[in-house]
Coordinates of C-alpha atoms in Angstrom, one line a residue:
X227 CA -9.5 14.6 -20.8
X228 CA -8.3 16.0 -17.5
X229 CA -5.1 16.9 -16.6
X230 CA -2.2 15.3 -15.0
X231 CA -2.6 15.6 -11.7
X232 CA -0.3 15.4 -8.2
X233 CA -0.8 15.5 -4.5
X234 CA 2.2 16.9 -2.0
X235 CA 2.1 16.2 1.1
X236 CA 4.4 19.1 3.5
X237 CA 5.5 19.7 6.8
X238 CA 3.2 22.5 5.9
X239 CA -0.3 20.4 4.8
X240 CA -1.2 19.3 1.8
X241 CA -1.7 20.2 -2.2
X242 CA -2.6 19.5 -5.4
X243 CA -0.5 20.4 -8.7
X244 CA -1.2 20.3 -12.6
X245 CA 1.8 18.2 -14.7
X246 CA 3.1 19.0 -18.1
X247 CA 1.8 20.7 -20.3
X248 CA -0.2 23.1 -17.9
X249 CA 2.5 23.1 -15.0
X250 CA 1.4 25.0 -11.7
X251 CA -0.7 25.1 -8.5
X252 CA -4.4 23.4 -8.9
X253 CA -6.5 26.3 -7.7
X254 CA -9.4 24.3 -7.7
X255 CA -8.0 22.5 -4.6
X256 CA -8.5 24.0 -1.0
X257 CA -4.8 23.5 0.0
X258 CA -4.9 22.3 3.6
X259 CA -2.6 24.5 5.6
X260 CA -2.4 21.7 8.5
X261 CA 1.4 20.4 9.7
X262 CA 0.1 17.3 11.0
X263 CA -1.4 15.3 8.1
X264 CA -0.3 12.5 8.3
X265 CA -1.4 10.1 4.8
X266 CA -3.0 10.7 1.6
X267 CA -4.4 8.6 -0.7
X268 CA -6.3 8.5 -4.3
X269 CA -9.5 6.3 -5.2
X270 CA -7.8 3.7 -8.1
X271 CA -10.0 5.4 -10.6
X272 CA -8.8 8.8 -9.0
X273 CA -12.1 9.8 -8.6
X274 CA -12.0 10.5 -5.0
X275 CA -9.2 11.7 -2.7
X276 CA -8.4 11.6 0.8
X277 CA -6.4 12.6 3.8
X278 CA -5.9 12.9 7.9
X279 CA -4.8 15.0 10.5
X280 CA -5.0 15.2 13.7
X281 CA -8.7 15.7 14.6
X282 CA -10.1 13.2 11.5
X283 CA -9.9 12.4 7.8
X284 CA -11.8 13.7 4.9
X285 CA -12.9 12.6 1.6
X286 CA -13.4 14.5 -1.5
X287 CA -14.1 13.8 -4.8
X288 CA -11.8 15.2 -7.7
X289 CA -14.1 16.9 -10.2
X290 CA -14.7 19.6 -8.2
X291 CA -13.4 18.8 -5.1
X292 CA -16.5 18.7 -3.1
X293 CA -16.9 17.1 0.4
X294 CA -18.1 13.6 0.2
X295 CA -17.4 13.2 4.3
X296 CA -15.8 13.8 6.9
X297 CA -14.3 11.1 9.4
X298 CA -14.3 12.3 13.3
X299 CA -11.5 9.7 14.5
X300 CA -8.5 11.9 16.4
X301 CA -5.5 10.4 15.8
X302 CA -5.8 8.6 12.4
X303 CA -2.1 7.9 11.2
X304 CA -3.3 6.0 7.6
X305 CA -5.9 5.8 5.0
X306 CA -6.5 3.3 2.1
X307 CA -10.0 3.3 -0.8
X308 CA -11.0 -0.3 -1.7
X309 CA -10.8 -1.0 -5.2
X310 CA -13.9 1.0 -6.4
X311 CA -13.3 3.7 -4.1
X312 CA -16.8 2.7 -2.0
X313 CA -15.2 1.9 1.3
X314 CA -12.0 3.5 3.3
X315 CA -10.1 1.8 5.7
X316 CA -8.6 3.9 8.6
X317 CA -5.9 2.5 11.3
X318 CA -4.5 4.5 14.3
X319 CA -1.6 3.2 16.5
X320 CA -2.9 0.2 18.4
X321 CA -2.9 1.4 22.2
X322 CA -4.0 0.0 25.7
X323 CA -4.4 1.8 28.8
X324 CA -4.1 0.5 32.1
X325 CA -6.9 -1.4 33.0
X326 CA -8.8 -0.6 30.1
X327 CA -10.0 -3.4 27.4
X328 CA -7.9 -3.0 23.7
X329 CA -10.0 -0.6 21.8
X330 CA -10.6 -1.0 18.0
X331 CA -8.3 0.8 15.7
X332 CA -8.5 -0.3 12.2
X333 CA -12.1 1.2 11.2
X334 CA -13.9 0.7 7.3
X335 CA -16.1 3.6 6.0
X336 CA -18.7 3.8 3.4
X337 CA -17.4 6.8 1.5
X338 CA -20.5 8.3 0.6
X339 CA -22.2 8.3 4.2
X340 CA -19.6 8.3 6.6
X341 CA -21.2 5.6 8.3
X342 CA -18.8 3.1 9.8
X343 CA -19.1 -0.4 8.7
X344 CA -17.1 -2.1 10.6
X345 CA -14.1 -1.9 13.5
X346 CA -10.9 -4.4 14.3
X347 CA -8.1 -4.5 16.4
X348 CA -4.9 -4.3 14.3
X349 CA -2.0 -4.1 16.4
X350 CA 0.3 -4.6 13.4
X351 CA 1.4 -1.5 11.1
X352 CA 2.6 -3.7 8.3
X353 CA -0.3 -5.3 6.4
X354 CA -2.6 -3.3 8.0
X355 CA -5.1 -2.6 5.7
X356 CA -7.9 -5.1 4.4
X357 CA -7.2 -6.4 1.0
X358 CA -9.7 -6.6 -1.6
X359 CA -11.1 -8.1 -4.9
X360 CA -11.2 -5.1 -7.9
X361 CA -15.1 -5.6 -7.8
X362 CA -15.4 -5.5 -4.2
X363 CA -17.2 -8.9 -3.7
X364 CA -15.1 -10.3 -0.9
X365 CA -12.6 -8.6 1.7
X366 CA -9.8 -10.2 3.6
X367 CA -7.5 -9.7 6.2
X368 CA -4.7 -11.2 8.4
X369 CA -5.0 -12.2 11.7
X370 CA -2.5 -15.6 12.0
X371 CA -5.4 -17.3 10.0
X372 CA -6.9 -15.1 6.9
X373 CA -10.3 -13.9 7.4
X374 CA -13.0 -13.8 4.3
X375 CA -16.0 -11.5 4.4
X376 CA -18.4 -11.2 1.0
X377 CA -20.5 -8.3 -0.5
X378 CA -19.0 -6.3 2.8
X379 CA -21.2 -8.0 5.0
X380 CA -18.9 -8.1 7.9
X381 CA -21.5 -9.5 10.7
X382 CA -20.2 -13.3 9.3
X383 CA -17.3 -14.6 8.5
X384 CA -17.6 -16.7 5.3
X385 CA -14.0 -18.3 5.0
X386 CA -11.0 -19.0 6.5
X387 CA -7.4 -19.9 5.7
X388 CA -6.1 -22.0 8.9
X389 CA -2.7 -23.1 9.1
X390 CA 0.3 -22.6 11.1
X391 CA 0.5 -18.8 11.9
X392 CA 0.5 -17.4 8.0
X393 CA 3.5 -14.4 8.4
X394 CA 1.4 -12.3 5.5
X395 CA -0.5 -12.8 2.1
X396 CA -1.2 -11.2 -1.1
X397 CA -4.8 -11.5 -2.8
X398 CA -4.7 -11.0 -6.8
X399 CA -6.4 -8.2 -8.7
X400 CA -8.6 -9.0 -11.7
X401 CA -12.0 -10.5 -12.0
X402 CA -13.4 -14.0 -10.4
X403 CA -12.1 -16.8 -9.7
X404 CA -10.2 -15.3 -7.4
X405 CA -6.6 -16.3 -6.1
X406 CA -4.9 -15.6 -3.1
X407 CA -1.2 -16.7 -1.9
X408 CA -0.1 -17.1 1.5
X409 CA 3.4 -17.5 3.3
X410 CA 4.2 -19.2 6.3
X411 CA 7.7 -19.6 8.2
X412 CA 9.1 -22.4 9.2
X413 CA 9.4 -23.3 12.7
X414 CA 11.7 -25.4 14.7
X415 CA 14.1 -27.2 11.5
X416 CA 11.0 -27.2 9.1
X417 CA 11.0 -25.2 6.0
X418 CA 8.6 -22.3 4.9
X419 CA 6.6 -22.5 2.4
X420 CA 4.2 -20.1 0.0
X421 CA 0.6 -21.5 -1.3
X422 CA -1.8 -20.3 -3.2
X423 CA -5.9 -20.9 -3.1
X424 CA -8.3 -20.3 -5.5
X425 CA -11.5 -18.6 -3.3
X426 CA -13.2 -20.0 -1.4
X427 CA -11.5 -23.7 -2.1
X428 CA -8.9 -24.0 0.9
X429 CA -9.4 -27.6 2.8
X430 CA -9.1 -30.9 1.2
X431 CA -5.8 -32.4 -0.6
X432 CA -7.0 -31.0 -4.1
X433 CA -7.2 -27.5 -2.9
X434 CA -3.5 -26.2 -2.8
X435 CA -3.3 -24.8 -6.7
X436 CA 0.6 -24.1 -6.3
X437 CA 3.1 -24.6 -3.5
X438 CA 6.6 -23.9 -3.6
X439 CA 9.3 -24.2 -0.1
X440 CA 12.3 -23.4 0.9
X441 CA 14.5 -23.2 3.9
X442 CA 16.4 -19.6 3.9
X443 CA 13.1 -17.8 4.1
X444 CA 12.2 -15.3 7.1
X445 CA 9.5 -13.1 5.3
X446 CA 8.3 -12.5 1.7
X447 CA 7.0 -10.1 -0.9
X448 CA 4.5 -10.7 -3.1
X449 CA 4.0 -9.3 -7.0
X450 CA 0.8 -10.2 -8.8
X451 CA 0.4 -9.0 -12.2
X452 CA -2.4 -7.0 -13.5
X453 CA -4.4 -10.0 -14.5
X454 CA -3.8 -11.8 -10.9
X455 CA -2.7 -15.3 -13.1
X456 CA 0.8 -14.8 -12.4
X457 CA 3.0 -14.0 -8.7
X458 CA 6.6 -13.4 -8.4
X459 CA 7.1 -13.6 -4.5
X460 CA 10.4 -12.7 -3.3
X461 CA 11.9 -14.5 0.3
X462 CA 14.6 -13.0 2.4
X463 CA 16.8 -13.8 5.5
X464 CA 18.9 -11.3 7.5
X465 CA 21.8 -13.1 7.8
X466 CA 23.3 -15.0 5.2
X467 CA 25.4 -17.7 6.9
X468 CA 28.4 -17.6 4.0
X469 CA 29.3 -13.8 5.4
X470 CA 29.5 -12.9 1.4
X471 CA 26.8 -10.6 1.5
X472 CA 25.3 -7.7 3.9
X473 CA 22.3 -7.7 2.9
X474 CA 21.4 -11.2 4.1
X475 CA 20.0 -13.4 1.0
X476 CA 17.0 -13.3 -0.8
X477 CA 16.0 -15.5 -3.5
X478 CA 13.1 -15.4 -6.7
X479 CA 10.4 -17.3 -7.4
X480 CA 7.0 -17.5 -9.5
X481 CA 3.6 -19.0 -9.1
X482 CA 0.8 -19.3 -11.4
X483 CA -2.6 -20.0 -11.1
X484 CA -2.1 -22.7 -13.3
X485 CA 0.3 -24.9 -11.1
X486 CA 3.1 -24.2 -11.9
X487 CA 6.1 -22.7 -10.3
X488 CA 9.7 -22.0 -10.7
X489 CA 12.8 -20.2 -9.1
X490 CA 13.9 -17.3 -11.1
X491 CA 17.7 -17.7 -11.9
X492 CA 19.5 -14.3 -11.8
X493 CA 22.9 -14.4 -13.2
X494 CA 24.5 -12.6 -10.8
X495 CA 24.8 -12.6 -7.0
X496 CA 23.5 -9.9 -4.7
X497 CA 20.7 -7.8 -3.4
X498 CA 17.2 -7.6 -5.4
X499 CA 16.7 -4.0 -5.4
X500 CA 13.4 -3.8 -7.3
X501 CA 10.9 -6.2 -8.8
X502 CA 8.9 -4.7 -11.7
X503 CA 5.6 -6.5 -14.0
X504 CA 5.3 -4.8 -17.5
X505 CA 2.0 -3.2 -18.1
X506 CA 0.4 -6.1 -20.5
X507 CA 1.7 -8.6 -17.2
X508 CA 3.5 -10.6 -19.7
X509 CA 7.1 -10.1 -19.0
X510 CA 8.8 -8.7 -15.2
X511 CA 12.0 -6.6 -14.9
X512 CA 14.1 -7.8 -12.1
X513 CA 17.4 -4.8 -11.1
X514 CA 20.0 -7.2 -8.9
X515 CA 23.5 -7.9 -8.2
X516 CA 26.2 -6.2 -6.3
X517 CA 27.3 -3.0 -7.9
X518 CA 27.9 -2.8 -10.8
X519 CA 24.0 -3.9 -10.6
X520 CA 22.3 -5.9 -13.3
X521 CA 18.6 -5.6 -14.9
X522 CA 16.9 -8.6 -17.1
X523 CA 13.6 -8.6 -18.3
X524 CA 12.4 -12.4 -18.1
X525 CA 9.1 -13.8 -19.6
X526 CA 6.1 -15.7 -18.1
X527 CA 8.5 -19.0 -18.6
X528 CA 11.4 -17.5 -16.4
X529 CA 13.5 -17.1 -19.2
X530 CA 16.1 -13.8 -19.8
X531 CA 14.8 -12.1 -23.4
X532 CA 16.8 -8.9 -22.5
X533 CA 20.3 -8.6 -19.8
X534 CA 20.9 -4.7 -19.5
X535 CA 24.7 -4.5 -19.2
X536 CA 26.6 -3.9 -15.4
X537 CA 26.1 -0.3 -14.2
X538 CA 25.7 1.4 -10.8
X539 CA 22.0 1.2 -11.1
X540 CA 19.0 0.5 -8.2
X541 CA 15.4 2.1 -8.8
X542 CA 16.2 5.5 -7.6
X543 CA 19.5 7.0 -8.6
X544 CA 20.1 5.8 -12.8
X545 CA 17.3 6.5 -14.8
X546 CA 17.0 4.7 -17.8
X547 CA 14.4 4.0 -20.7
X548 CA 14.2 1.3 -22.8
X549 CA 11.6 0.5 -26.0
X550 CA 11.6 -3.2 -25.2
X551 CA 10.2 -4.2 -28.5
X552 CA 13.4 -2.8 -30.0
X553 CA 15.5 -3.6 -27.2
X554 CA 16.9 0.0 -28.0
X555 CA 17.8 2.7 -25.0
X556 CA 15.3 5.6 -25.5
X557 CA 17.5 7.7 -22.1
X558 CA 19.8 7.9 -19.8
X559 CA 19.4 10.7 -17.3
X560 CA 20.7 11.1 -13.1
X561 CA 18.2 12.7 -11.3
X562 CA 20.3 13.8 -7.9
X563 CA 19.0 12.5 -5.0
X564 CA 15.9 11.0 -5.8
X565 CA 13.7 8.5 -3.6
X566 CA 10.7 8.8 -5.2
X567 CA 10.2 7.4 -8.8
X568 CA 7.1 7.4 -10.6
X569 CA 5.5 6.8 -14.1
X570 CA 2.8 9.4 -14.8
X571 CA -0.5 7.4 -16.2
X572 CA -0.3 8.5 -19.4
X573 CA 3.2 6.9 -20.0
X574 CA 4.9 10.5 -21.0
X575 CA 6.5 11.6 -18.0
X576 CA 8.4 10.6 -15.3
X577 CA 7.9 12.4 -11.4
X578 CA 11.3 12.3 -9.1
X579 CA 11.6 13.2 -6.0
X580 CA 13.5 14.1 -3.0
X581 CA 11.6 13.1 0.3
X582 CA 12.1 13.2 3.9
X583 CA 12.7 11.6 6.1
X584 CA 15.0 9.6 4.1
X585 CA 17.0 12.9 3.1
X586 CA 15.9 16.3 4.8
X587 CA 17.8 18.6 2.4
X588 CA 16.8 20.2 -0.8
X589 CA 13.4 18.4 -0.8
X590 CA 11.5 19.1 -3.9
X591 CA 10.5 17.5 -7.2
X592 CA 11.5 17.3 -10.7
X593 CA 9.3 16.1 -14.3
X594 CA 11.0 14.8 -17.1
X595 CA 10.0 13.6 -20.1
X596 CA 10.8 10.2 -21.3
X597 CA 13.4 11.1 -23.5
X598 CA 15.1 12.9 -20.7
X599 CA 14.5 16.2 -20.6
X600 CA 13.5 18.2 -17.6
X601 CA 10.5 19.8 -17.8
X602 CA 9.6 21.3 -14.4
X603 CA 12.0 21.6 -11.5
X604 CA 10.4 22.8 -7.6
X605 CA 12.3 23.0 -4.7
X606 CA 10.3 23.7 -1.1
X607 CA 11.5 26.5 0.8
X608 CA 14.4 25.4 3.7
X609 CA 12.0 25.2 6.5
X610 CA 9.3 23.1 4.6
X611 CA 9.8 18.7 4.1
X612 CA 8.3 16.7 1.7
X613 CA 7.1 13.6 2.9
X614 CA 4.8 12.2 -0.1
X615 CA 3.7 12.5 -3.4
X616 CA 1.8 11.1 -6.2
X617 CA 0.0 11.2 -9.5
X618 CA -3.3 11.0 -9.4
X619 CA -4.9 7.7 -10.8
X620 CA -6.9 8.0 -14.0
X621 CA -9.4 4.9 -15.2
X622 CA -8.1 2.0 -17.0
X623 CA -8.1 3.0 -20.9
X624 CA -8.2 6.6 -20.4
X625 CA -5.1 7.4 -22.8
X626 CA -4.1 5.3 -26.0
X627 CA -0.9 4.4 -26.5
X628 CA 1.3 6.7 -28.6
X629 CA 4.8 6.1 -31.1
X630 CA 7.8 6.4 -28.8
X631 CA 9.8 9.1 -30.0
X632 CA 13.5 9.3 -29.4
X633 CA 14.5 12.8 -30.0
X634 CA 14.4 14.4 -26.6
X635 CA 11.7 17.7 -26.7
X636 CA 12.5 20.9 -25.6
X637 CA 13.2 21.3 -21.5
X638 CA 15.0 23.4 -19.0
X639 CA 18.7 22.9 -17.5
X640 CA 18.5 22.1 -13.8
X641 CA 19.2 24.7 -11.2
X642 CA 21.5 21.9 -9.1
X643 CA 25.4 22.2 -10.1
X644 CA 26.3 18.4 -11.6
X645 CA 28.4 16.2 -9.2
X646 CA 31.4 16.0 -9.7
X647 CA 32.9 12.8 -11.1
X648 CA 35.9 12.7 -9.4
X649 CA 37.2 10.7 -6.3
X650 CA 37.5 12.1 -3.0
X651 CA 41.6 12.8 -1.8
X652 CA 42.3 14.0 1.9
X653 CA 44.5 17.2 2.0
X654 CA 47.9 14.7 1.9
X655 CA 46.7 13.1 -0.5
X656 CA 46.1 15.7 -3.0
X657 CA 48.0 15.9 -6.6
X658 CA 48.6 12.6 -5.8
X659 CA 47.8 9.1 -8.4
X660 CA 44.3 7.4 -7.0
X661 CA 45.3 3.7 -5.9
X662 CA 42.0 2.9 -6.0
X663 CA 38.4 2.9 -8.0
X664 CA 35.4 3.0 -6.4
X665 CA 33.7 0.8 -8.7
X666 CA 36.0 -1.4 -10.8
X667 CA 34.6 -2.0 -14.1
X668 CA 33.3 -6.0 -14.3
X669 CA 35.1 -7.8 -16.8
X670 CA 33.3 -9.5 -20.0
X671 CA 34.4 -12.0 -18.8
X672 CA 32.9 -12.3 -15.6
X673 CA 30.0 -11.1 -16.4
X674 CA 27.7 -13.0 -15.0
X675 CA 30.0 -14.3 -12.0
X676 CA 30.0 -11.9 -8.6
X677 CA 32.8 -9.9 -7.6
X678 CA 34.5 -11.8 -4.7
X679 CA 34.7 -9.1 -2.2
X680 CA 36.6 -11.5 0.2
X681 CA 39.6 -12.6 0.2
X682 CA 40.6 -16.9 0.5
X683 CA 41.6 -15.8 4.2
X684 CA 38.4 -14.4 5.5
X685 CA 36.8 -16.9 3.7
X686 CA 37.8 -19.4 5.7
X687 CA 38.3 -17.7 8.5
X688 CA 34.4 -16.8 8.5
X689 CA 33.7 -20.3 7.5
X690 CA 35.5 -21.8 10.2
X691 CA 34.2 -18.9 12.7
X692 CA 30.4 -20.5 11.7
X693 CA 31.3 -24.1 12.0
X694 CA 33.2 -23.8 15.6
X695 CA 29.8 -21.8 16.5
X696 CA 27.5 -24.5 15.0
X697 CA 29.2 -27.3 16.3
X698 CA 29.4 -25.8 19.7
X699 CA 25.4 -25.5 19.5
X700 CA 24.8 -28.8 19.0
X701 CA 27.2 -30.2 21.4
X702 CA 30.0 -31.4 19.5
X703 CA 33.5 -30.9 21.9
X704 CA 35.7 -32.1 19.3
X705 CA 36.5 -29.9 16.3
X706 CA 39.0 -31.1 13.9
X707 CA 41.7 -27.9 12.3
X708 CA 42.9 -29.7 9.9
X709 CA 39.5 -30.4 7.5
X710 CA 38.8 -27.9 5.1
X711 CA 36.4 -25.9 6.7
X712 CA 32.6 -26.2 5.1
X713 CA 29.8 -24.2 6.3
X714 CA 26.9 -25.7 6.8
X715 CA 24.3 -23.6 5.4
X716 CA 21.0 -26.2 5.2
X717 CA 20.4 -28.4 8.4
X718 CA 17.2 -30.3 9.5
X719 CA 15.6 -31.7 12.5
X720 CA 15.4 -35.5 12.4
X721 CA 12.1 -37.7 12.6
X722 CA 13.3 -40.3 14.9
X723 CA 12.6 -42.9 12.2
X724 CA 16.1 -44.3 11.2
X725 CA 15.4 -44.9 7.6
X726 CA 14.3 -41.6 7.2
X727 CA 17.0 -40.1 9.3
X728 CA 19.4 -41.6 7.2
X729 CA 18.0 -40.3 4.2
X730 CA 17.4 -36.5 5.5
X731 CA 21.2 -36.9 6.6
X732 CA 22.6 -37.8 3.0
X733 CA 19.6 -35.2 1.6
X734 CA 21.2 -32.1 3.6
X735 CA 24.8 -32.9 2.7
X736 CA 24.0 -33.0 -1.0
X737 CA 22.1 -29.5 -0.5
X738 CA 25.5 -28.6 1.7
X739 CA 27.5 -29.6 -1.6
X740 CA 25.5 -27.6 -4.0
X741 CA 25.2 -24.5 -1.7
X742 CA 29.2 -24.6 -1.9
X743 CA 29.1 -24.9 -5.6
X744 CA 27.0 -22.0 -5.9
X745 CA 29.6 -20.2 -3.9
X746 CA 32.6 -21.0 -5.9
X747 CA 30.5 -20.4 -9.6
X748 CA 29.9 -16.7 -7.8
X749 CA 33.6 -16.5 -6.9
X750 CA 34.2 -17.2 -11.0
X751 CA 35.6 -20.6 -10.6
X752 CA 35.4 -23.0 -13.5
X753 CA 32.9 -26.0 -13.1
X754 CA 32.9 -29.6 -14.6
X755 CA 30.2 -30.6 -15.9
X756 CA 29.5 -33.4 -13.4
X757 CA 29.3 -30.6 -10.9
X758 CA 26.9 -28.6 -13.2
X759 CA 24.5 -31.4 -13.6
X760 CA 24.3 -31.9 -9.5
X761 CA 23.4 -28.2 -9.2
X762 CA 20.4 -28.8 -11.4
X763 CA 19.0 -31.3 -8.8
X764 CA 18.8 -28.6 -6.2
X765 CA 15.2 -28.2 -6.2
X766 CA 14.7 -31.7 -6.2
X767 CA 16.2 -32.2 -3.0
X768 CA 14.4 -29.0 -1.3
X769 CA 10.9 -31.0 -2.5
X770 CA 12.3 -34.5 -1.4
X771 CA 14.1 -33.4 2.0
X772 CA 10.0 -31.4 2.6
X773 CA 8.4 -34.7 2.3
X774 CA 10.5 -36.7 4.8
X775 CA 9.8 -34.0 7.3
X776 CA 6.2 -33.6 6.7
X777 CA 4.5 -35.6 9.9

């Protein structure tokens, strides 16, 4: 069995390390003493390894670290293996000089030769890089329509996904039939919407498998699980219109390749700050909620089967370990600073680690065992950065599972001095009674409700703020002060049919009402149970009010 392995990539080039138990330097591995490499990446299997600078890329594979080729492409800012590790995708800034043509910059490479395969413009950095099926049969990539090539044959185009401008999309992993979802935004009142395909099936009225819209949607992340039969795509807006929340509003849902489709209730409002599948793809951890955050573990029916209690948690800052099938805490450890989190592949350890350019002080990484002890603790010398790292992939099956234990082993005692616990107090202030807590603590109570950071006032003064603005947009010169202010979070451009109109109208107001429900059952306010039931037709109206619109 080979060891755990990880790559660092420095402000002083790049290396490769052993993890527990052999902890150290992999001598094996030429380091590259180059400042300006700029990505780094592992063949899924972890059989080959790559990286670039500023003359190239290179390729190696990790048994003895050979040279399997060597790219000649100045300026190369990222690198990505297809599935298999046979291909690698390159992309360099996108760049036109004065009356010049565009030049190609996203290039595909067959590993073993060198030889290029293929060249595209990409002017995009996000979604960059081709996507692929695990067995490398077909290829796709973005460009406002999605592109399909088979067997890597990229002289024809075999199919195409053709609608309005498709923002991004996500093809599943796993074996044939393949799957592949795609989101579009809406434009000009109408709402965006997600679908998903099953390959190469994408024209005719039978050929959308799922389909799911919405209208507070500007872009949206996609999470297959391992067996690419179940998605969990999460939308977001910048702005959310009620002024409750900074970061905008983002909402759950889930797709299968079945049909069916759901949005993911989360009991508490807030950000989404990570979105996690379980290994056997048969249950998703979702951490949410203004702080104190929340964490539930829902099933393939969207339904809670664990709620972790309120704590200051996101993905980076609280560790914590769970055995789900107890539904017992294994650990609770603070790893200071961290913005890197990763599970090694053998499910023993875990690798943190303090990155920059997201903080450029005391970069360096830390191991820990599962049970929370630290086992290896590096920090780079002052005038070195880290800017990557990661375990090295191993092939699916390579370790067995093993009991969870929950007796921490033996570890070492961190060289950083703990935080301290206690709240800041200017010099006046000092010896003086805190007025304040930084985080209340959430009430049984309210569990579930979130914590109304506004006051009635600036409530209504933001709701009224939005409804002078909207009304002013549309027209309107006549605004009335003494209605109880409503913002109108949904609205929809009209057909020009009157029967329809009429509809949509009475459609967007009931969507208006439930919106403001929502709002008061996240303030805490007590509902009846008339008021309940409308909430549940929600979705209903989203799917009715999309079908008057549709022309």
């Amino acid at each position: 069995m080979d060891a755990l392995t990880f790559a660092l990539r420095s402000s002083k080039g790049i290396k490769l390390c052993y993890g527990p138990p052999q902890s150290g330097p992999c001598d094996a591995f030429p380091a590259v003493q180059n400042p300006n490499c700029r990505d780094m990446s592992f063949s899924s299997d972890g059989s080959s390894f790559s990286w670039c600078a500023n003359q190239g890329a290179s390729v190696v594979e990790c048994k003895n670290f050979g040279t399997l080729s060597l790219i000649n492409q100045p300026g190369i800012a990222y690198v990505k293996f297809s599935p298999k590790g046979t291909y690698l995708s390159t992309w360099t800034p996108y760049k036109v000089k004065e009356n010049q043509h565009a030049s190609c910059n996203l290039h595909i490479y067959d590993v073993k030769t060198g030889e290029c395969k293929k060249s595209f413009i990409q002017k995009k950095q996000t979604g960059w890089y081709p996507q692929w099926s695990d067995d490398e049969k077909i290829c796709a990539r973005n460009v406002n329509d999605v592109h399909f090539f088979e067997d890597a044959d990229f002289s024809t185009m075999k199919k195409k996904i053709s609608m309005q401008k498709i923002a991004n999309f996500a093809l599943a992993p796993g074996s044939a039939p393949y799957h592949v979802v795609c989101f579009v935004p809406g434009l000009r009142g109408q709402p965006s919407f997600v679908r998903m395909f099953k390959y190469p099936n994408f024209e005719g009225s039978g050929a959308i498998i799922a389909q799911r819209s919405f209208f507070k949607a500007e872009r949206t992340d996609f999470y297959w699980n391992k067996t690419g039969k179940d998605c969990i795509f999460l939308t977001s807006v910048d702005v959310d219109k009620s002024g409750m929340s900074y970061y905008g509003e983002l909402n759950l849902y889930y797709a299968s390749v079945k049909g069916e489709t759901a949005k993911i209730i989360l009991a508490k409002s807030g950000p989404v700050y990570s979105v996690q599948w379980s290994p056997d793809s048969t249950q998703f951890c979702v951490v949410f909620g203004f702080m104190p955050a929340k964490a539930t573990v829902f099933n393939l029916k969207c339904e809670p089967v664990l709620d972790f209690e309120g704590a200051p948690r996101n993905e980076v800052r609280l560790i914590e370990v769970w055995d789900l099938k107890l539904k017992k805490q294994i650990s609770n450890f603070k790893s200071q600073d961290s913005t890197v989190i990763q599970w090694s592949y053998d499910g023993e350890y875990i690798l943190t680690a303090t990155t920059s350019p997201r903080l450029r002080i005391g970069n360096g990484y830390r191991i820990w065992h599962y049970t929370g002890s630290l086992l290896a603790e590096v920090f780079l010398p002052s005038n070195e950065e880290l800017y990557d790292i990661k375990w090295k992939p191993v092939p699916e099956g390579a370790y067995s599972v093993k009991p969870t234990t929950f007796t921490p082993v033996a570890g070492i005692k961190s060289a950083l001095p703990e935080a301290s616990k206690q709240v800041y107090r200017p010099p006046g202030a000092q010896g003086k009674q805190s007025t304040f807590k930084l985080h209340d603590e959430e009430s049984k109570k309210n569990e579930t409700a979130a914590p109304n950071t506004l006051t009635k006032y600036q409530r209504k003064h933001l709701a009224r703020k939005a409804r002078k603005e909207q009304e002013k947009s549309a027209g309107s010169t006549e605004i009335s002060e003494k209605s109880e202010p409503v913002e109108m979070a949904y609205t929809a451009e009209l057909t020009g049919d009157p029967e329809k109109d009429k509809k949509i109208r009475n459609i967007v107001k009931k969507l208006n009402q439930i919106d403001k429900l929502k709002q008061d059952q996240a303030a805490g306010k007590p509902l009846q149970p008339s008021q309940l039931e409308k909430m549940q037709k929600f979705d209903q109206l989203e799917a009715e009010l999309e079908s008057l619109q549709i022309k």
